[in-house]
Coordinates of N, CA and C in Angstrom, one line a residue:
M117 N -55.2 51.4 -36.8 CA -55.1 50.3 -37.4 C -56.0 49.6 -37.1
N118 N -57.1 48.6 -38.5 CA -57.3 47.7 -38.2 C -56.7 46.2 -37.9
W119 N -57.4 44.8 -36.9 CA -57.1 43.5 -37.4 C -56.5 43.6 -37.9
E120 N -57.0 43.3 -39.4 CA -56.4 42.1 -40.0 C -54.9 43.2 -39.9
K121 N -55.0 44.4 -39.6 CA -52.9 44.9 -40.4 C -52.6 44.9 -39.4
K122 N -53.4 44.9 -38.2 CA -52.0 44.3 -36.4 C -51.9 42.7 -37.5
L123 N -52.5 42.1 -37.2 CA -52.7 40.9 -37.2 C -50.7 40.4 -38.7
N124 N -51.0 41.1 -39.7 CA -50.1 41.0 -40.6 C -48.9 41.6 -39.8
L125 N -48.8 42.8 -39.4 CA -47.6 43.1 -38.8 C -47.1 42.4 -37.6
L126 N -47.9 41.6 -36.8 CA -47.2 40.4 -35.9 C -46.6 39.4 -36.7
H127 N -47.5 38.9 -38.2 CA -47.2 38.3 -38.6 C -45.5 38.4 -39.1
C128 N -46.2 39.1 -40.0 CA -44.0 39.5 -40.5 C -43.4 39.8 -39.5
I129 N -43.5 40.2 -38.1 CA -42.3 40.0 -37.1 C -41.9 38.4 -37.1
A130 N -42.8 37.6 -36.6 CA -43.2 36.6 -36.2 C -42.2 35.5 -37.6
S131 N -43.1 35.6 -38.3 CA -41.6 35.5 -39.5 C -40.1 35.8 -40.1
D132 N -39.8 36.7 -39.5 CA -38.2 36.8 -39.1 C -38.2 36.6 -38.0
L133 N -38.9 37.0 -37.2 CA -38.4 36.5 -35.9 C -37.9 34.0 -36.1
K134 N -38.7 33.8 -36.9 CA -38.8 32.4 -37.2 C -37.1 32.1 -38.0
I135 N -37.1 32.6 -39.3 CA -35.8 33.0 -39.6 C -34.8 33.0 -38.6
I136 N -35.0 33.8 -37.6 CA -33.3 34.2 -37.2 C -33.0 33.0 -36.3
H137 N -34.7 32.0 -35.7 CA -34.4 31.4 -34.9 C -33.7 30.3 -35.7
S138 N -34.5 30.6 -37.3 CA -33.6 28.6 -37.6 C -32.5 28.6 -38.4
H139 N -31.6 29.7 -38.2 CA -30.3 30.1 -38.5 C -29.5 29.2 -37.0
G140 N -30.6 29.6 -35.9 CA -29.7 29.0 -34.9 C -29.1 30.3 -34.4
L141 N -29.8 31.4 -34.5 CA -29.3 33.0 -33.3 C -30.1 33.4 -32.6
V142 N -30.0 33.9 -31.5 CA -30.8 34.9 -30.5 C -31.3 36.3 -31.2
H143 N -31.7 36.9 -31.0 CA -31.0 38.4 -31.7 C -31.1 39.6 -30.2
R144 N -31.7 39.4 -29.0 CA -30.9 39.0 -27.9 C -31.4 41.1 -27.6
D145 N -32.0 41.9 -28.9 CA -33.0 43.3 -28.8 C -33.9 43.4 -29.7
L146 N -34.5 42.7 -29.5 CA -36.1 42.5 -29.9 C -36.5 44.3 -30.0
H147 N -37.0 44.6 -30.5 CA -37.8 45.6 -29.6 C -38.4 46.8 -30.8
S148 N -39.3 47.3 -30.6 CA -40.0 48.0 -31.6 C -38.8 49.2 -32.2
G149 N -38.0 49.6 -31.6 CA -36.5 50.9 -32.4 C -36.8 49.5 -32.9
N150 N -36.5 48.6 -33.4 CA -35.0 47.4 -34.3 C -36.9 47.1 -35.7
I151 N -37.9 47.2 -35.6 CA -38.4 46.8 -36.2 C -38.9 47.4 -37.6
L152 N -38.3 47.1 -38.7 CA -38.8 49.1 -40.0 C -39.4 48.1 -40.8
Q153 N -40.8 49.5 -41.0 CA -42.1 49.3 -42.2 C -41.5 49.8 -43.1
D154 N -41.5 49.0 -44.2 CA -41.8 49.8 -45.9 C -43.2 50.3 -45.7
D155 N -44.7 50.7 -45.6 CA -45.1 51.1 -45.1 C -46.2 50.1 -44.3
L156 N -47.6 50.4 -44.8 CA -48.6 49.4 -42.8 C -48.6 48.1 -43.5
H157 N -48.2 47.4 -44.7 CA -48.0 46.1 -44.7 C -46.9 45.2 -44.6
N158 N -46.2 45.7 -44.6 CA -44.7 45.0 -44.2 C -43.6 45.3 -43.1
A159 N -43.3 44.4 -42.4 CA -42.1 44.9 -41.1 C -41.3 44.0 -40.9
Y160 N -40.4 44.4 -40.3 CA -39.0 43.5 -41.1 C -38.6 43.8 -39.9
I161 N -37.5 43.0 -39.1 CA -36.7 42.8 -38.0 C -35.1 43.0 -38.0
A162 N -34.7 44.3 -37.9 CA -33.2 44.6 -38.1 C -32.8 44.9 -36.8
D163 N -31.5 45.0 -36.9 CA -30.2 45.5 -35.9 C -29.8 44.8 -35.4
L164 N -29.5 43.5 -36.2 CA -28.7 42.1 -35.7 C -27.3 42.2 -35.3
G165 N -27.3 43.7 -34.7 CA -25.5 43.5 -34.2 C -25.0 43.6 -32.8
L166 N -26.4 43.3 -31.9 CA -26.3 41.9 -30.7 C -26.8 40.6 -30.3
S167 N -27.1 40.5 -31.6 CA -27.7 38.4 -31.8 C -26.6 37.8 -31.4
M168 N -26.4 36.3 -31.7 CA -25.5 35.3 -31.2 C -26.2 34.1 -31.3
S169 N -25.4 33.3 -31.9 CA -25.7 31.6 -31.7 C -26.6 30.7 -30.3
A170 N -27.5 29.8 -30.8 CA -28.5 30.6 -29.8 C -28.0 29.4 -28.5
N171 N -26.8 28.3 -29.1 CA -26.0 27.5 -28.5 C -25.0 28.2 -27.2
M172 N -24.8 29.3 -27.6 CA -23.4 30.1 -26.6 C -24.6 30.2 -25.9
K173 N -23.7 30.0 -24.0 CA -24.6 30.4 -23.0 C -23.9 31.6 -22.2
L174 N -23.6 32.0 -22.9 CA -22.9 33.1 -22.8 C -23.1 33.9 -20.8
K175 N -23.2 34.0 -20.7 CA -23.9 34.8 -19.3 C -22.7 35.6 -19.1
F176 N -23.9 37.3 -19.1 CA -23.0 38.4 -19.5 C -22.7 38.9 -17.4
K177 N -22.0 39.7 -17.1 CA -21.5 40.4 -15.8 C -23.1 41.3 -15.8
P178 N -23.2 41.2 -14.2 CA -24.0 42.1 -14.0 C -23.9 43.5 -14.3
G179 N -25.5 44.3 -14.7 CA -25.0 45.7 -15.3 C -25.1 45.3 -16.8
E180 N -24.2 44.1 -17.3 CA -24.2 44.1 -18.5 C -25.9 43.4 -19.7
I181 N -26.3 43.5 -18.9 CA -27.6 43.5 -19.7 C -28.6 44.2 -20.8
Y182 N -28.1 43.2 -21.5 CA -28.1 44.2 -23.0 C -29.8 44.7 -23.3
G183 N -30.5 45.2 -24.5 CA -31.9 45.8 -24.7 C -32.4 46.6 -23.2
D184 N -33.5 46.9 -24.6 CA -34.2 48.0 -24.2 C -35.1 47.1 -23.0
L185 N -34.9 48.2 -21.8 CA -35.3 47.7 -20.5 C -36.6 46.5 -20.5
P186 N -37.5 47.5 -20.9 CA -39.0 47.7 -20.9 C -39.3 45.8 -21.7
Y187 N -38.9 45.8 -22.6 CA -39.1 44.6 -23.6 C -37.9 43.4 -23.3
V188 N -36.9 43.3 -22.1 CA -36.3 42.5 -21.1 C -37.0 41.1 -21.3
A189 N -37.0 40.1 -20.9 CA -37.7 38.9 -20.2 C -36.9 38.8 -18.9
P190 N -38.1 39.0 -18.2 CA -37.7 38.4 -16.6 C -36.6 37.7 -16.6
E191 N -36.3 36.1 -17.0 CA -35.4 35.8 -16.6 C -33.7 36.2 -17.7
V192 N -34.1 36.8 -18.6 CA -32.7 37.4 -18.6 C -32.0 38.2 -17.0
L193 N -33.3 39.6 -16.7 CA -32.8 40.7 -15.9 C -32.5 39.0 -14.7
N194 N -32.9 38.2 -14.1 CA -32.8 37.3 -13.5 C -31.0 37.0 -13.8
T195 N -30.7 36.2 -14.6 CA -29.5 35.3 -15.0 C -28.9 36.1 -16.0
N196 N -29.0 37.5 -16.6 CA -28.1 37.4 -17.9 C -28.3 36.7 -19.1
L197 N -29.0 35.1 -19.3 CA -28.8 34.3 -20.1 C -29.8 34.6 -21.0
Y198 N -29.4 35.1 -22.5 CA -30.8 35.1 -23.3 C -30.8 33.8 -24.1
T199 N -31.9 33.7 -24.5 CA -32.2 32.6 -25.3 C -33.7 33.0 -26.3
E200 N -33.8 32.1 -27.3 CA -35.3 32.1 -27.8 C -36.3 32.4 -27.3
A201 N -36.3 31.5 -26.3 CA -37.5 31.9 -25.4 C -37.8 33.2 -25.0
S202 N -37.0 34.4 -24.2 CA -36.4 35.8 -23.8 C -36.8 36.0 -25.5
D203 N -36.7 36.4 -26.9 CA -37.0 36.6 -27.8 C -38.4 36.6 -28.0
I204 N -38.7 35.8 -27.8 CA -40.5 35.0 -27.5 C -41.3 36.4 -26.9
Y205 N -40.5 36.5 -25.6 CA -41.2 37.4 -24.6 C -41.2 39.0 -24.9
S206 N -39.9 39.1 -25.7 CA -39.8 40.5 -26.3 C -40.9 40.7 -27.5
F207 N -41.3 39.4 -28.6 CA -42.4 39.8 -29.5 C -43.6 39.7 -28.7
G208 N -44.0 39.2 -27.4 CA -45.1 39.7 -26.9 C -45.0 41.1 -26.3
I209 N -44.3 42.3 -26.3 CA -44.1 42.8 -25.2 C -45.3 43.6 -26.5
I210 N -43.9 43.4 -27.9 CA -43.7 44.8 -29.4 C -45.8 43.1 -29.3
M211 N -46.8 43.1 -28.7 CA -47.7 42.9 -28.9 C -49.0 43.6 -29.0
T212 N -48.2 43.3 -27.3 CA -48.8 45.0 -26.3 C -48.7 46.3 -27.1
E213 N -47.5 46.5 -27.2 CA -47.8 47.9 -28.2 C -48.4 48.0 -29.9
I214 N -48.0 47.4 -29.9 CA -49.2 46.8 -31.3 C -50.5 47.0 -31.1
F215 N -51.5 46.8 -30.5 CA -52.5 46.6 -30.0 C -53.4 47.6 -29.5
T216 N -51.8 48.3 -28.3 CA -52.6 49.7 -27.9 C -52.0 50.6 -28.6
G217 N -50.8 51.2 -28.7 CA -50.8 52.1 -29.5 C -49.2 52.5 -28.9
Y218 N -49.4 52.1 -27.6 CA -48.7 52.9 -26.6 C -47.2 52.1 -26.7
P219 N -46.4 52.7 -26.3 CA -45.1 51.1 -25.9 C -45.2 51.1 -24.5
P220 N -44.6 50.2 -23.8 CA -44.7 49.4 -23.0 C -44.0 50.1 -22.0
Y221 N -44.7 50.1 -20.9 CA -44.4 51.1 -19.1 C -43.8 52.6 -19.6
Y222 N -44.6 53.0 -20.6 CA -44.6 54.4 -20.7 C -44.6 55.4 -19.8
N223 N -45.4 54.8 -19.5 CA -45.6 56.4 -17.7 C -44.9 55.5 -16.2
I224 N -44.1 54.6 -16.6 CA -43.2 54.4 -15.6 C -41.6 54.3 -16.0
P225 N -40.8 55.0 -14.8 CA -39.8 54.9 -15.2 C -38.9 53.8 -15.4
H226 N -37.5 53.7 -16.2 CA -37.9 52.4 -17.0 C -36.0 52.4 -16.1
N227 N -36.5 51.6 -14.7 CA -34.9 51.4 -14.4 C -35.0 50.3 -12.8
E228 N -34.2 50.4 -12.2 CA -34.1 48.7 -11.2 C -35.9 48.9 -11.2
I229 N -36.1 49.6 -10.4 CA -37.7 49.2 -9.7 C -38.2 48.3 -11.0
L230 N -38.2 49.2 -12.1 CA -39.4 48.6 -12.8 C -38.9 47.2 -12.9
A231 N -37.4 46.7 -13.4 CA -36.9 45.5 -13.3 C -37.5 44.4 -13.0
I232 N -37.2 45.3 -11.3 CA -38.3 44.1 -9.9 C -38.6 44.0 -10.2
Q233 N -40.0 45.1 -10.8 CA -41.7 44.2 -10.9 C -41.7 43.6 -12.2
I234 N -41.1 44.1 -12.6 CA -41.0 42.7 -13.9 C -40.7 41.0 -13.8
C235 N -39.6 41.2 -13.1 CA -39.6 40.1 -12.6 C -40.4 39.1 -11.7
L236 N -41.2 40.5 -11.2 CA -42.1 39.6 -10.3 C -43.9 39.4 -11.3
G237 N -43.6 39.8 -12.2 CA -44.7 39.6 -12.4 C -45.6 40.4 -13.0
L238 N -45.0 42.0 -13.3 CA -45.7 43.0 -13.9 C -45.5 43.2 -15.7
R239 N -46.6 42.9 -16.0 CA -46.2 43.1 -17.9 C -47.7 44.3 -18.1
P240 N -47.1 44.8 -19.1 CA -47.9 45.8 -19.8 C -49.8 46.4 -19.5
K241 N -49.9 47.1 -18.8 CA -51.8 46.9 -19.0 C -52.5 47.3 -20.7
I242 N -53.0 45.9 -20.9 CA -54.1 46.1 -22.1 C -54.9 46.7 -21.7
K243 N -55.9 47.9 -22.3 CA -57.2 48.7 -21.4 C -57.8 48.8 -22.8
C244 N -57.7 47.7 -23.9 CA -58.1 47.9 -24.9 C -58.5 46.1 -25.5
K245 N -60.2 46.1 -25.8 CA -60.4 44.4 -26.1 C -59.7 44.0 -27.8
I246 N -59.2 43.7 -27.5 CA -58.5 42.4 -28.2 C -58.9 41.3 -28.2
P247 N -59.5 40.2 -29.5 CA -59.3 39.1 -29.9 C -59.2 37.5 -29.1
K248 N -59.7 37.0 -27.9 CA -59.5 35.8 -26.8 C -57.7 35.3 -27.6
L249 N -58.3 34.6 -29.0 CA -56.2 34.0 -29.3 C -55.8 35.0 -29.1
L250 N -55.5 36.5 -29.8 CA -54.8 37.8 -28.7 C -53.8 37.7 -28.1
Q251 N -55.3 37.9 -27.1 CA -54.9 37.9 -26.3 C -54.8 36.3 -25.3
D252 N -54.0 35.2 -25.8 CA -54.3 34.4 -25.5 C -52.9 34.1 -26.0
L253 N -52.6 34.2 -26.8 CA -51.0 34.1 -28.2 C -50.0 35.0 -26.5
M254 N -50.8 36.4 -26.4 CA -49.9 37.3 -26.5 C -49.4 37.0 -24.5
N255 N -50.6 36.8 -23.5 CA -50.4 36.0 -22.5 C -49.0 35.4 -22.5
R256 N -49.0 34.2 -23.3 CA -48.6 32.2 -23.4 C -46.2 33.5 -23.9
C257 N -46.7 34.3 -24.5 CA -45.4 34.8 -25.0 C -44.6 35.6 -23.5
L258 N -45.6 36.0 -22.5 CA -45.2 36.9 -21.6 C -45.3 36.1 -19.9
D259 N -45.4 34.6 -20.5 CA -45.5 33.9 -20.0 C -44.0 34.4 -18.6
A260 N -44.1 34.1 -17.5 CA -42.9 34.1 -16.6 C -41.8 32.9 -17.0
K261 N -42.7 31.3 -17.3 CA -41.8 30.5 -17.7 C -41.3 30.2 -18.6
P262 N -39.6 30.2 -19.0 CA -39.9 30.4 -20.7 C -40.3 29.3 -21.3
Q263 N -40.5 28.0 -20.8 CA -41.0 27.4 -20.9 C -42.3 26.8 -21.9
N264 N -43.1 27.7 -21.0 CA -44.5 27.5 -21.1 C -44.7 28.5 -23.0
R265 N -43.5 29.3 -23.1 CA -43.9 30.5 -24.8 C -43.8 29.2 -25.7
P266 N -44.1 29.9 -26.8 CA -44.0 28.8 -28.7 C -42.9 29.5 -29.1
T267 N -42.6 28.6 -29.6 CA -41.5 28.9 -30.5 C -42.0 30.2 -31.4
A268 N -41.0 30.4 -32.4 CA -41.2 31.0 -33.4 C -41.8 30.5 -34.6
N269 N -42.0 29.1 -34.2 CA -42.4 28.4 -35.6 C -43.6 28.5 -35.2
E270 N -44.4 28.3 -33.9 CA -45.8 28.1 -33.4 C -46.0 30.0 -33.3
L271 N -45.5 30.5 -33.5 CA -46.3 31.9 -33.1 C -46.6 31.8 -35.1
V272 N -45.9 31.5 -35.4 CA -46.2 31.9 -37.4 C -47.4 31.0 -37.5
N273 N -47.5 29.3 -37.2 CA -48.4 29.3 -37.1 C -49.4 29.5 -37.0
I274 N -50.0 30.1 -35.9 CA -51.1 30.1 -35.0 C -51.6 31.4 -35.4
I275 N -50.9 32.3 -35.4 CA -51.1 33.4 -36.3 C -51.7 33.4 -37.8
E276 N -50.8 32.4 -39.2 CA -51.8 32.4 -39.9 C -52.8 31.3 -39.7
K277 N -53.6 31.5 -38.5 CA -54.6 30.2 -38.4 C -55.5 31.2 -37.8
I278 N -55.1 32.7 -37.0 CA -56.6 32.9 -36.9 C -56.9 34.2 -37.8

């Protein structure tokens, strides 16, 4: 898949995330399995079954973390609190998958050891060349500090300028 198509998919996903966040919701389960494509030009975020108001500071009990582990933000693993920024982290993981063509951590068991490693800074390896602007955007999305991540609105604006 060429960069133009990859960029278009990222734009579609970021645009849907912007809409979700603009309605005051957090998806909480954003991963590639919840991205639907009608062709190679359009993608849509699906499965809002676990979404909730971004204003709700609902803390889950240990072991009640929802989502596909490789896409769960480190602060969620530490605090069990989902935010818009944790959705942005998930978007960053989706970026790695679109860039490489491989699911994140495909060669590592998805268990508590992986969760600990993510909290300690492990991120998917990118072994292919990607444009610097996209690399920088992906790194911002995957930043360990949620406040350093872009908003969904910023994602859309940045991608539109690339």
